[in-house]
Coordinates of C-alpha atoms and ligand atoms in Angstrom, one line a residue:
X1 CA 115.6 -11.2 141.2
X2 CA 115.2 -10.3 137.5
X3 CA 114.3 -12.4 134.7
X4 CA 113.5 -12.4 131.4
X5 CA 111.0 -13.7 129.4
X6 CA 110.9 -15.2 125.9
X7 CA 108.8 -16.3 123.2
X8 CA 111.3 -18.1 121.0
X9 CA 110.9 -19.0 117.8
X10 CA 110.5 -15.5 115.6
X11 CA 112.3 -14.8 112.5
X12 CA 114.0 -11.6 114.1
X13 CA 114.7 -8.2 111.5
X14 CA 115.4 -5.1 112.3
X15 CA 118.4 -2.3 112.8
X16 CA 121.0 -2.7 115.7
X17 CA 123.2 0.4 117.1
X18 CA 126.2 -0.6 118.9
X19 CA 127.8 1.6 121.6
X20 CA 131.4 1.7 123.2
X21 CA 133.0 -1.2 124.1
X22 CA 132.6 -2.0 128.0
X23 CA 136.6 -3.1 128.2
X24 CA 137.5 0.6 127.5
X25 CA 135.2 2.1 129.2
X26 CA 136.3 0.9 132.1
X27 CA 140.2 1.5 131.8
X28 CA 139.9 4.7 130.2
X29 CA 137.4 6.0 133.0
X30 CA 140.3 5.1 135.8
X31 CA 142.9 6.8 133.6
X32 CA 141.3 10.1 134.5
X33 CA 142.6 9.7 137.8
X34 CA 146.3 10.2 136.7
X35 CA 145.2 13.7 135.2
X36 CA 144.5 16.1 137.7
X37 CA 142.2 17.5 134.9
X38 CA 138.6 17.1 133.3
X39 CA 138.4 15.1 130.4
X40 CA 135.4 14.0 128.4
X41 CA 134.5 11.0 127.3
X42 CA 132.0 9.7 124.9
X43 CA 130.2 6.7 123.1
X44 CA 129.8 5.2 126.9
X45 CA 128.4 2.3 127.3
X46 CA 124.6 2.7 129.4
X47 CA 126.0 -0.6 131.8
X48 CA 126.0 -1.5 135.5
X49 CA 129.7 -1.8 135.1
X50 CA 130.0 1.7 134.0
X51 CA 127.6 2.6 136.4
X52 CA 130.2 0.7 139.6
X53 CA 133.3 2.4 138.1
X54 CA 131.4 5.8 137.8
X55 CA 130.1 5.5 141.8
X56 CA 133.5 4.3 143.4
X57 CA 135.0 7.2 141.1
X58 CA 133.1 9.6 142.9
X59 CA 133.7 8.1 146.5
X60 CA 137.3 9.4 145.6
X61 CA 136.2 12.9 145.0
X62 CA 135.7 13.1 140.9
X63 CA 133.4 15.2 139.9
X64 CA 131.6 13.3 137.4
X65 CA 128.8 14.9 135.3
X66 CA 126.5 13.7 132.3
X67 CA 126.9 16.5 129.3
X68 CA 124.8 14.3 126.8
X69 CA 124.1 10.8 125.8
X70 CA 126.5 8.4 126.6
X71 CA 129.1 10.9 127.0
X72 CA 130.4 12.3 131.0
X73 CA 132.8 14.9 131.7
X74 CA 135.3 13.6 134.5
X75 CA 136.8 16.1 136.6
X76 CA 139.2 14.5 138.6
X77 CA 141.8 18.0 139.8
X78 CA 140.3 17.2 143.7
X79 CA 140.3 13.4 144.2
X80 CA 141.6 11.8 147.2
X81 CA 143.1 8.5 148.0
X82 CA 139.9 6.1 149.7
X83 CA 139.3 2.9 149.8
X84 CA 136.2 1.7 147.2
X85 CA 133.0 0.1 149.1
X86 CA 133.8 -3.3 148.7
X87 CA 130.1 -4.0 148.0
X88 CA 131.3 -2.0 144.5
X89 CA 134.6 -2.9 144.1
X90 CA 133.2 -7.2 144.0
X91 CA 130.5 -6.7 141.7
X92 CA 133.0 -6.7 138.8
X93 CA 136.6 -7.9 137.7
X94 CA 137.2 -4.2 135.5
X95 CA 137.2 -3.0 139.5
X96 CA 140.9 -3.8 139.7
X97 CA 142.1 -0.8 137.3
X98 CA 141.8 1.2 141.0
X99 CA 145.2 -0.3 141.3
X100 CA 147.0 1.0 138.2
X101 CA 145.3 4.6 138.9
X102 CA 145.6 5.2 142.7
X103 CA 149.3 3.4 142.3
X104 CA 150.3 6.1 139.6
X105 CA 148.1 9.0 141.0
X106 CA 148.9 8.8 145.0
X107 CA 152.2 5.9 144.8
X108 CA 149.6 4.0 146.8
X109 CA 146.3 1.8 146.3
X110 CA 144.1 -0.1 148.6
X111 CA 141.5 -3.1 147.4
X112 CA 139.4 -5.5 148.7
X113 CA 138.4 -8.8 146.6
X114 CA 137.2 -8.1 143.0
X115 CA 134.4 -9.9 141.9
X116 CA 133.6 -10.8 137.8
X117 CA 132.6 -13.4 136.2
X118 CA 132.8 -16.5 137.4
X119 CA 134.2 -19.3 135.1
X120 CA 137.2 -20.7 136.6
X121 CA 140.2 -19.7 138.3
X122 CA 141.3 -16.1 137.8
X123 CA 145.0 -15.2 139.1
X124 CA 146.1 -11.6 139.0
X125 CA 149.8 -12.5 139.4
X126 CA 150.8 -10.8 136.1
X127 CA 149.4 -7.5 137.7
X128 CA 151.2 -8.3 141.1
X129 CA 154.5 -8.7 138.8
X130 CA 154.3 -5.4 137.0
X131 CA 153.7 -3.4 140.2
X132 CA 156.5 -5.2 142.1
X133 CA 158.3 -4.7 138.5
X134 CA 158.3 -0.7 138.9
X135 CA 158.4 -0.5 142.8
X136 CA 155.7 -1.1 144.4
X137 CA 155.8 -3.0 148.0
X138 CA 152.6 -5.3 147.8
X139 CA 151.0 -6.8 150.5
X140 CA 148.9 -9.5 149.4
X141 CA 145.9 -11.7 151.3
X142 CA 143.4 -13.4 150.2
X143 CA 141.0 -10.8 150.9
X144 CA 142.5 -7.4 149.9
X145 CA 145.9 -6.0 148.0
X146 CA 147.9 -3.0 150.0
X147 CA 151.0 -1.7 147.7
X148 CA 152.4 1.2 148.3
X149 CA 155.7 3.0 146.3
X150 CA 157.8 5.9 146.8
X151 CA 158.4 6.2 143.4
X152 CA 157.6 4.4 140.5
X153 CA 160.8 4.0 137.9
X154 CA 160.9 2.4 134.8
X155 CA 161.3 -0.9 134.1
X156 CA 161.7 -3.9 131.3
X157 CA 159.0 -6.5 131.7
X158 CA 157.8 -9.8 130.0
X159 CA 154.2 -11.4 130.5
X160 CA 154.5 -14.8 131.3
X161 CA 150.7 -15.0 129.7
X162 CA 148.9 -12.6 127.7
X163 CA 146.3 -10.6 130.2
X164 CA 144.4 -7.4 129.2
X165 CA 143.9 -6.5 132.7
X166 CA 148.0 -7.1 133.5
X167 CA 148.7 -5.1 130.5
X168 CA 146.3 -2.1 131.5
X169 CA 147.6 -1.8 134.9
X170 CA 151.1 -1.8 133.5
X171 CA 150.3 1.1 131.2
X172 CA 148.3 3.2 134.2
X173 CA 151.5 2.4 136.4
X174 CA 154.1 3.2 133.8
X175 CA 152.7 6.7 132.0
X176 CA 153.5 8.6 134.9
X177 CA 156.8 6.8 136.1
X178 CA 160.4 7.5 135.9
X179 CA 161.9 6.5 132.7
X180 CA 161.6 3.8 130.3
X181 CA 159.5 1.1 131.0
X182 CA 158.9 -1.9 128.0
X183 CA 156.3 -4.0 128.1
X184 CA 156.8 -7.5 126.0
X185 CA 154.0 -10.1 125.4
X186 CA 151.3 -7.6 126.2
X187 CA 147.4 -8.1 125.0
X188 CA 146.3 -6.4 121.9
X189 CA 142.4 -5.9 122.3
X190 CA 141.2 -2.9 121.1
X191 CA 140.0 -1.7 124.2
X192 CA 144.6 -1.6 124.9
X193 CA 144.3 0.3 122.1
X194 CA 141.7 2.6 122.9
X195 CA 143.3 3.4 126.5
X196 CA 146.7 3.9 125.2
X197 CA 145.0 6.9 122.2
X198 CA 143.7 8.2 125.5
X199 CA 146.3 8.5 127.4
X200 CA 148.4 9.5 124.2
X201 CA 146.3 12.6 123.9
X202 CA 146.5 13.4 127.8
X203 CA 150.0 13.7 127.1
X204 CA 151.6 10.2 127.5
X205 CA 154.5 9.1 125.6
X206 CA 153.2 5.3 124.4
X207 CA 154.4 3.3 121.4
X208 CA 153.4 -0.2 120.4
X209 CA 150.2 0.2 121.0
X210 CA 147.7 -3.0 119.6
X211 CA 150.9 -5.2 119.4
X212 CA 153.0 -7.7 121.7
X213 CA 155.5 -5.0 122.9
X214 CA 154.3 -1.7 123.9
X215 CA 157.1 1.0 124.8
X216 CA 156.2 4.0 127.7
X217 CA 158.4 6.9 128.8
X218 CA 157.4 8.2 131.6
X219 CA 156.0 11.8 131.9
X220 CA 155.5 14.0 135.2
X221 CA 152.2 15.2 134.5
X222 CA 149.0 14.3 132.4
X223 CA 146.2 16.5 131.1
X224 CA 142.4 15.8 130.8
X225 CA 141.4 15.3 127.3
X226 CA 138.3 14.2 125.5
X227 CA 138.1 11.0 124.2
X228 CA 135.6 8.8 122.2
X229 CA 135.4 4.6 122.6
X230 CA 135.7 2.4 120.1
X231 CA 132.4 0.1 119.5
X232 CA 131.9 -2.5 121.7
X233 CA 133.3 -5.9 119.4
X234 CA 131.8 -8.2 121.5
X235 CA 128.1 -7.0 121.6
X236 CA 128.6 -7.0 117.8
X237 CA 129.4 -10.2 117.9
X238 CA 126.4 -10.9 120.0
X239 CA 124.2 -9.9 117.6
X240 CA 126.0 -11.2 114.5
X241 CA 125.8 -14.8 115.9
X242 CA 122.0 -14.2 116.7
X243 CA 121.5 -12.9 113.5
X244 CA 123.1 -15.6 111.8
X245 CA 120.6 -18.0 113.8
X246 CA 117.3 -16.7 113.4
X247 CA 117.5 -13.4 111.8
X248 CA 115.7 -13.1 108.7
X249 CA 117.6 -9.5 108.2
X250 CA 119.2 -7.5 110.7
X251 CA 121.5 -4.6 110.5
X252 CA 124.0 -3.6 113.3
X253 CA 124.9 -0.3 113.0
X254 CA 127.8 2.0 115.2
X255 CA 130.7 -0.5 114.0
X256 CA 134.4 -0.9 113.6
X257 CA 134.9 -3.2 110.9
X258 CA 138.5 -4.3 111.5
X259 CA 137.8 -5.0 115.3
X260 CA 135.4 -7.7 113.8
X261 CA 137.6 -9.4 111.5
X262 CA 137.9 -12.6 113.5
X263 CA 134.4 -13.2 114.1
X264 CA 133.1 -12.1 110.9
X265 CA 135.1 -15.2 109.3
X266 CA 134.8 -17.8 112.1
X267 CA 130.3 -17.2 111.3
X268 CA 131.0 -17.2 107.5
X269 CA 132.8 -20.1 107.8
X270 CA 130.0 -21.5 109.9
X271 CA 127.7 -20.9 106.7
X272 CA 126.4 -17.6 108.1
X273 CA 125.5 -15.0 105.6
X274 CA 127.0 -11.5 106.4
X275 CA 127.9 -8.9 105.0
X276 CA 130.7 -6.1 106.4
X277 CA 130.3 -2.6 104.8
X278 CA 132.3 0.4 106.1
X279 CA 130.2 1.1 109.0
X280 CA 127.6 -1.9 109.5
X281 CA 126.8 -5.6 109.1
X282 CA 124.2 -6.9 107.0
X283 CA 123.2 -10.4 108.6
X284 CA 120.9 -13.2 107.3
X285 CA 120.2 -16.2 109.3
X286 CA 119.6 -19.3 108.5
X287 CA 122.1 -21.2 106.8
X288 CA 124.5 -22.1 109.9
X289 CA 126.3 -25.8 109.2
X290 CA 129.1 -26.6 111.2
X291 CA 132.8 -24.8 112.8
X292 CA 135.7 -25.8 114.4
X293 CA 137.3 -22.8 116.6
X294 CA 139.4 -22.2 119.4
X295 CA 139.8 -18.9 121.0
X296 CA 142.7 -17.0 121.5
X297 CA 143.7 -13.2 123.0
X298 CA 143.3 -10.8 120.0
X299 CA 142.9 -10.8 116.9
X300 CA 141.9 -14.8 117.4
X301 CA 138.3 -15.9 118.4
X302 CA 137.5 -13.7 121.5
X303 CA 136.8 -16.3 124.5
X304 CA 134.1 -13.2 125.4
X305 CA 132.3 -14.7 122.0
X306 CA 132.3 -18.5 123.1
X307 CA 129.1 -19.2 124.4
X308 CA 127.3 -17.0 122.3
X309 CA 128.6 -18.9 119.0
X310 CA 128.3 -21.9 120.9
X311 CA 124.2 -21.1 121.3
X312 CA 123.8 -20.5 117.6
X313 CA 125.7 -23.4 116.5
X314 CA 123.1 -25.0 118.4
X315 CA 120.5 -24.7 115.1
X316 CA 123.3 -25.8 112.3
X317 CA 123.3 -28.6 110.8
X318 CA 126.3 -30.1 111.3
X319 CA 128.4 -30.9 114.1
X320 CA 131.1 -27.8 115.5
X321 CA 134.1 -28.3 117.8
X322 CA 134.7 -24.9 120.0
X323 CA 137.5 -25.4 121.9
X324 CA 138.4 -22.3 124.9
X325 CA 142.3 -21.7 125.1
X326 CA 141.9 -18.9 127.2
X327 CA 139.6 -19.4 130.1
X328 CA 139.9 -23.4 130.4
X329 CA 136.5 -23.6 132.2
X330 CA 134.5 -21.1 130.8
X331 CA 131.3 -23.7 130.6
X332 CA 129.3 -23.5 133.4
X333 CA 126.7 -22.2 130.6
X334 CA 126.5 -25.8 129.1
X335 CA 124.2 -26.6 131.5
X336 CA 121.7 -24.5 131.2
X337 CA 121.7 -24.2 127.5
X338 CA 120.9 -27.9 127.5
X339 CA 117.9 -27.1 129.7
X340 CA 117.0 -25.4 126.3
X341 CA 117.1 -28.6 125.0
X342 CA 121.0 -28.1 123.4
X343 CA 122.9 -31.3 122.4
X344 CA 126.3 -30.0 123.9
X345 CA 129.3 -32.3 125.4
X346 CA 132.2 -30.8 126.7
X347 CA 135.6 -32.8 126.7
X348 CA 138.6 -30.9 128.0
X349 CA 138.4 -27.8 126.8
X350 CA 136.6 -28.4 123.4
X351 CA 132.4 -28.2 123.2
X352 CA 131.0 -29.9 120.4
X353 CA 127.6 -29.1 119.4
X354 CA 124.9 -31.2 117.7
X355 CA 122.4 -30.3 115.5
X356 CA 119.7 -29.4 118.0
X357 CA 115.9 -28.3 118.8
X358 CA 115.4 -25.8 121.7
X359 CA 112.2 -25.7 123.4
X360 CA 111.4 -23.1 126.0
X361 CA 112.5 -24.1 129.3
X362 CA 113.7 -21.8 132.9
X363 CA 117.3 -21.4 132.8
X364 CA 120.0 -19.3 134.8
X365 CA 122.3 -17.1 134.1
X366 CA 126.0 -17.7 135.1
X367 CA 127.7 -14.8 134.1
X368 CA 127.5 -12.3 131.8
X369 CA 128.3 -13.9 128.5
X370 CA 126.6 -16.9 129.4
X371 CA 123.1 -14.9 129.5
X372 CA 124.1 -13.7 126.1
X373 CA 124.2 -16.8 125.4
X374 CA 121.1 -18.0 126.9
X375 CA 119.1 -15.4 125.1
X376 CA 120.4 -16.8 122.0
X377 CA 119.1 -19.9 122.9
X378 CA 115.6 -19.2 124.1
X379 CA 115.4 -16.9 120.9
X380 CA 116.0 -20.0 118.7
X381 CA 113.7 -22.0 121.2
X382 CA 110.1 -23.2 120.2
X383 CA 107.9 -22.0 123.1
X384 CA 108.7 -19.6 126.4
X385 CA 111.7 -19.5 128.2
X386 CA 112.6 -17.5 131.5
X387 CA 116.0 -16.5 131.9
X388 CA 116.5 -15.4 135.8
X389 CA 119.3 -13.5 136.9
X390 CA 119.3 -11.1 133.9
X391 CA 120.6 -8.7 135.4
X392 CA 124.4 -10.2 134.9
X393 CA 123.6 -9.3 131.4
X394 CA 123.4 -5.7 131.8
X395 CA 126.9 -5.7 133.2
X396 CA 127.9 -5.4 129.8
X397 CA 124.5 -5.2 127.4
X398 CA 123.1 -1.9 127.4
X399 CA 119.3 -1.9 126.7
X400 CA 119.8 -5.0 125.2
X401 CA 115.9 -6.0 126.1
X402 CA 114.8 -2.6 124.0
X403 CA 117.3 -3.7 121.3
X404 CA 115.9 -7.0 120.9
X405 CA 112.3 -6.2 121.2
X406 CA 113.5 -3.6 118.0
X407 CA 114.2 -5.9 115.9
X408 CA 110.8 -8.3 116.6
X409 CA 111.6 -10.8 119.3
X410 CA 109.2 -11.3 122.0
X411 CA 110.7 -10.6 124.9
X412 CA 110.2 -8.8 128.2
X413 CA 111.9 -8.3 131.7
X414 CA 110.4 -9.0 134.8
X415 CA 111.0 -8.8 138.5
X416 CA 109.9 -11.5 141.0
X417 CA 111.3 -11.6 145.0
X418 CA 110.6 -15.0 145.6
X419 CA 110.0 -16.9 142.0
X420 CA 107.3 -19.1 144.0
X421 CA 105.3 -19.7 141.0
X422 CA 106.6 -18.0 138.1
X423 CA 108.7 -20.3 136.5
X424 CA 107.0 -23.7 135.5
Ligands
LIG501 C1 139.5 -9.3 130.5 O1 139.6 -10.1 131.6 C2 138.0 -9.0 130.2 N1 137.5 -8.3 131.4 C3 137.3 -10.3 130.0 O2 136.0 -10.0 129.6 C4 137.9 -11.1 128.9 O3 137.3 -12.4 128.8 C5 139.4 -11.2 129.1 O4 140.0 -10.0 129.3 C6 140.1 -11.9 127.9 O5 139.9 -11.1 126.8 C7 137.7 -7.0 131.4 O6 138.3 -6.4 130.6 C8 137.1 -6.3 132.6 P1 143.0 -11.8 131.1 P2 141.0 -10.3 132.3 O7 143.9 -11.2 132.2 O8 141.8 -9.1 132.2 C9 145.3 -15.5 132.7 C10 133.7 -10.0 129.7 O9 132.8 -10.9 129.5 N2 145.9 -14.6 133.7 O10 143.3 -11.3 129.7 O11 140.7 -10.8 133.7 C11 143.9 -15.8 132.9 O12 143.6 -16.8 133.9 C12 134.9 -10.3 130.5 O13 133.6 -8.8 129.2 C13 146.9 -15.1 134.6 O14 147.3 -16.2 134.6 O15 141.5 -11.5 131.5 C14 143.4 -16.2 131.5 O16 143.7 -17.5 131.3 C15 134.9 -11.7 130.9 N3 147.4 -14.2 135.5 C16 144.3 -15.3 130.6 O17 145.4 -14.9 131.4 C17 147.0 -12.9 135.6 O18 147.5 -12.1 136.4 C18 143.7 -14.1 130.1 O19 143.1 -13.4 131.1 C19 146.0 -12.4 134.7 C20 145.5 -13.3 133.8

């Protein structure tokens, strides 16, 4: 098991680079399946959940080769319809986008249980309504989905919720189906966007893109094309809350200002001191006093940002309310953030921080965005912390320890097989 070690406490300054977003990376990397052709895609992420999506890719037969940094040609002309390892296909949520491809590639798909992040309850009946919505038989247990369609034809359909993943499989069913198909009450993240400007210059006729009703005509074939990602907006985000905590000056470079919008007011609104130029963020810390939030699908407060602001809100003054529309029960993290020594009480769906001090302390991490969050913590901790199962957070920070350790924090990973010892 892997862990990290910290020595809170440091005034952090330093220059950040951001890459491409992991939530359209991984999209964006199963549209290539509905090519037939090589396309080349750029600003990738260095994750594990790049890494999954890149392995079960080539268990189907894409070629897939590294041309520079962060960038892959994807050659998918000779894939064939297999089953992904399920060892791969549970070690994230993103997995799931096999659906949408194989579905629109072979009018088939096969998968066993996704895995992800585990915060609650996580129903994929939006995705099992589109499919059935343009023609898909599905065969669903609790272990493993089986559709299969003759053809795929158009259709009208309404979200009863607003899902990313529901509206990406929609769009990777639809581009290559007969006819019309309108989506309504579809998600607007940028990474929707970012896989529709793909598919858009593979050849896909998509309107509506980044709003609530997006409008596909179906094509019979795509080609490859190359394609860059838009910056990842919730490692920004990251870094902007743990700059606003203890950073005495940090710059985070490889932006999109307008993705950042949202979270740039919610921490100035906090007190934080930041700046947004045209392509980075100038970030004192400091000066954090008190919010009241609740998240919402985009453009409101991601729920990806939650326990990150709810770490740094942890050294304000005041007293925040943080309430989590989306994923009801996204707070297993509580706990071990008041290992740290957090004052946190969650009531319903609403968190509301105290004005704390963190001391070092062992803690483990949940899920991906609760490490983030940890880190944070142990950061703004007096003394040494150990964060164990770090390597959740590499599921969506790339080289995050190297980024950190850039900008002055004392930090350092480690490896242990049985912890006997290691952790006071
Ligand atoms: C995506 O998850 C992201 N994951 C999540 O990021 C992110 O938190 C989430 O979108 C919201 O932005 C990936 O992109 C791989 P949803 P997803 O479908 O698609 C309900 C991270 O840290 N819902 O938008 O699974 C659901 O319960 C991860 O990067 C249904 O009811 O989220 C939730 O309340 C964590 N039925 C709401 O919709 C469905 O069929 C939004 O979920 C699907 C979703």
């Amino acid at each position: 098991m892997r862990y990290l070690q910290i020595e809170g406490g440091h005034r952090l300054a330093g220059k950040i680079e951001i890459l491409g977003a992991k939530n359209s990376a991984l999209p964006v990397l199963y549209a290539t399946v509905l090519t037939r052709s090589v396309s080349v895609i750029s600003n990738v992420p260095d994750i594990s959940d790049v890494l999954t999506t890149l392995e079960i890719l080539k268990r189907m037969g894409v070629i897939i080769t590294k041309i520079a940094e962060n960038t892959y040609e994807i050659d998918t002309r000779n894939v064939d319809f297999c089953e992904a390892p399920h060892r791969l296909v549970n070690s994230m949520r993103g997995s799931y986008y096999l659906l949408g491809a194989e579905l629109g590639r072979f009018g088939r798909a096969k998968l066993g249980e996704v895995g992800g992040c585990d915060f609650g309850e996580r129903p994929i009946d939006q995705h099992i309504k589109v499919f059935r919505a343009l023609g898909a038989t599905v065969n669903q247990t609790d272990s493993c989905i089986v559709m299969c369609a003759d053809r795929l034809v158009g259709n009208r359909i309404t979200f009863d919720v607003v899902s990313v993943g529901a509206t990406v499989n929609a769009i990777l069913c639809a581009v290559l189906a007969e006819g019309r198909t309108v989506l309504c009450n579809c998600a607007r993240e940028p990474h929707v966007v970012d896989l529709c400007k793909y598919l858009l210059r593979c050849g896909a006729v998509i309107s509506g893109a980044g709003t609530s009703k997006i409008i596909i005509d179906g094509v019979r074939s795509l080609s490859g094309s190359d394609f860059s990602l838009s910056p990842d907006m919730i490692e920004a985000g990251t870094y902007m809350a743990l700059g606003s905590a203890i950073g005495e000056y940090i710059e985070i470079g490889g932006i999109e200002p307008s993705h950042l919008f949202c979270i740039y007011k919610t921490l100035v609104g906090a007190g934080a001191d930041i700046r947004m130029l045209d392509d980075k963020i100038l970030v004192k810390g400091g000066s954090l006093h008190s919010v009241s939030v609740e998240t919402a699908p985009y453009p409101g407060f991601p729920t990806d940002m939650q326990p990150q602001l709810v770490a740094a809100m942890t050294t304000a003054d005041g007293v925040s309310h943080i309430s989590e529309r989306v994923f009801k029960t996204r707070f297993r993290y509580v706990e071990q953030l008041s290992r740290l020594g957090a004052n946190v009480e969650v009531i319903g769906d609403t968190v509301t921080v105290y004005p704390s001090r963190l001391h070092g302390a062992t803690v483990e991490t949940t899920d991906l965005r609760a490490g983030a969050a940890l880190v944070i913590g142990a950061l703004c901790a007096d003394g040494v912390s150990y964060v164990k199962n770090s390597d959740l957070i590499k599921r969506g920070y790339g080289d995050m320890c190297k980024k950190l350790v850039g900008i002055g924090a004392h930090v350092s990973e480690h490896e242990t097989v049985s912890g006997d010892g290691v952790f006071p």
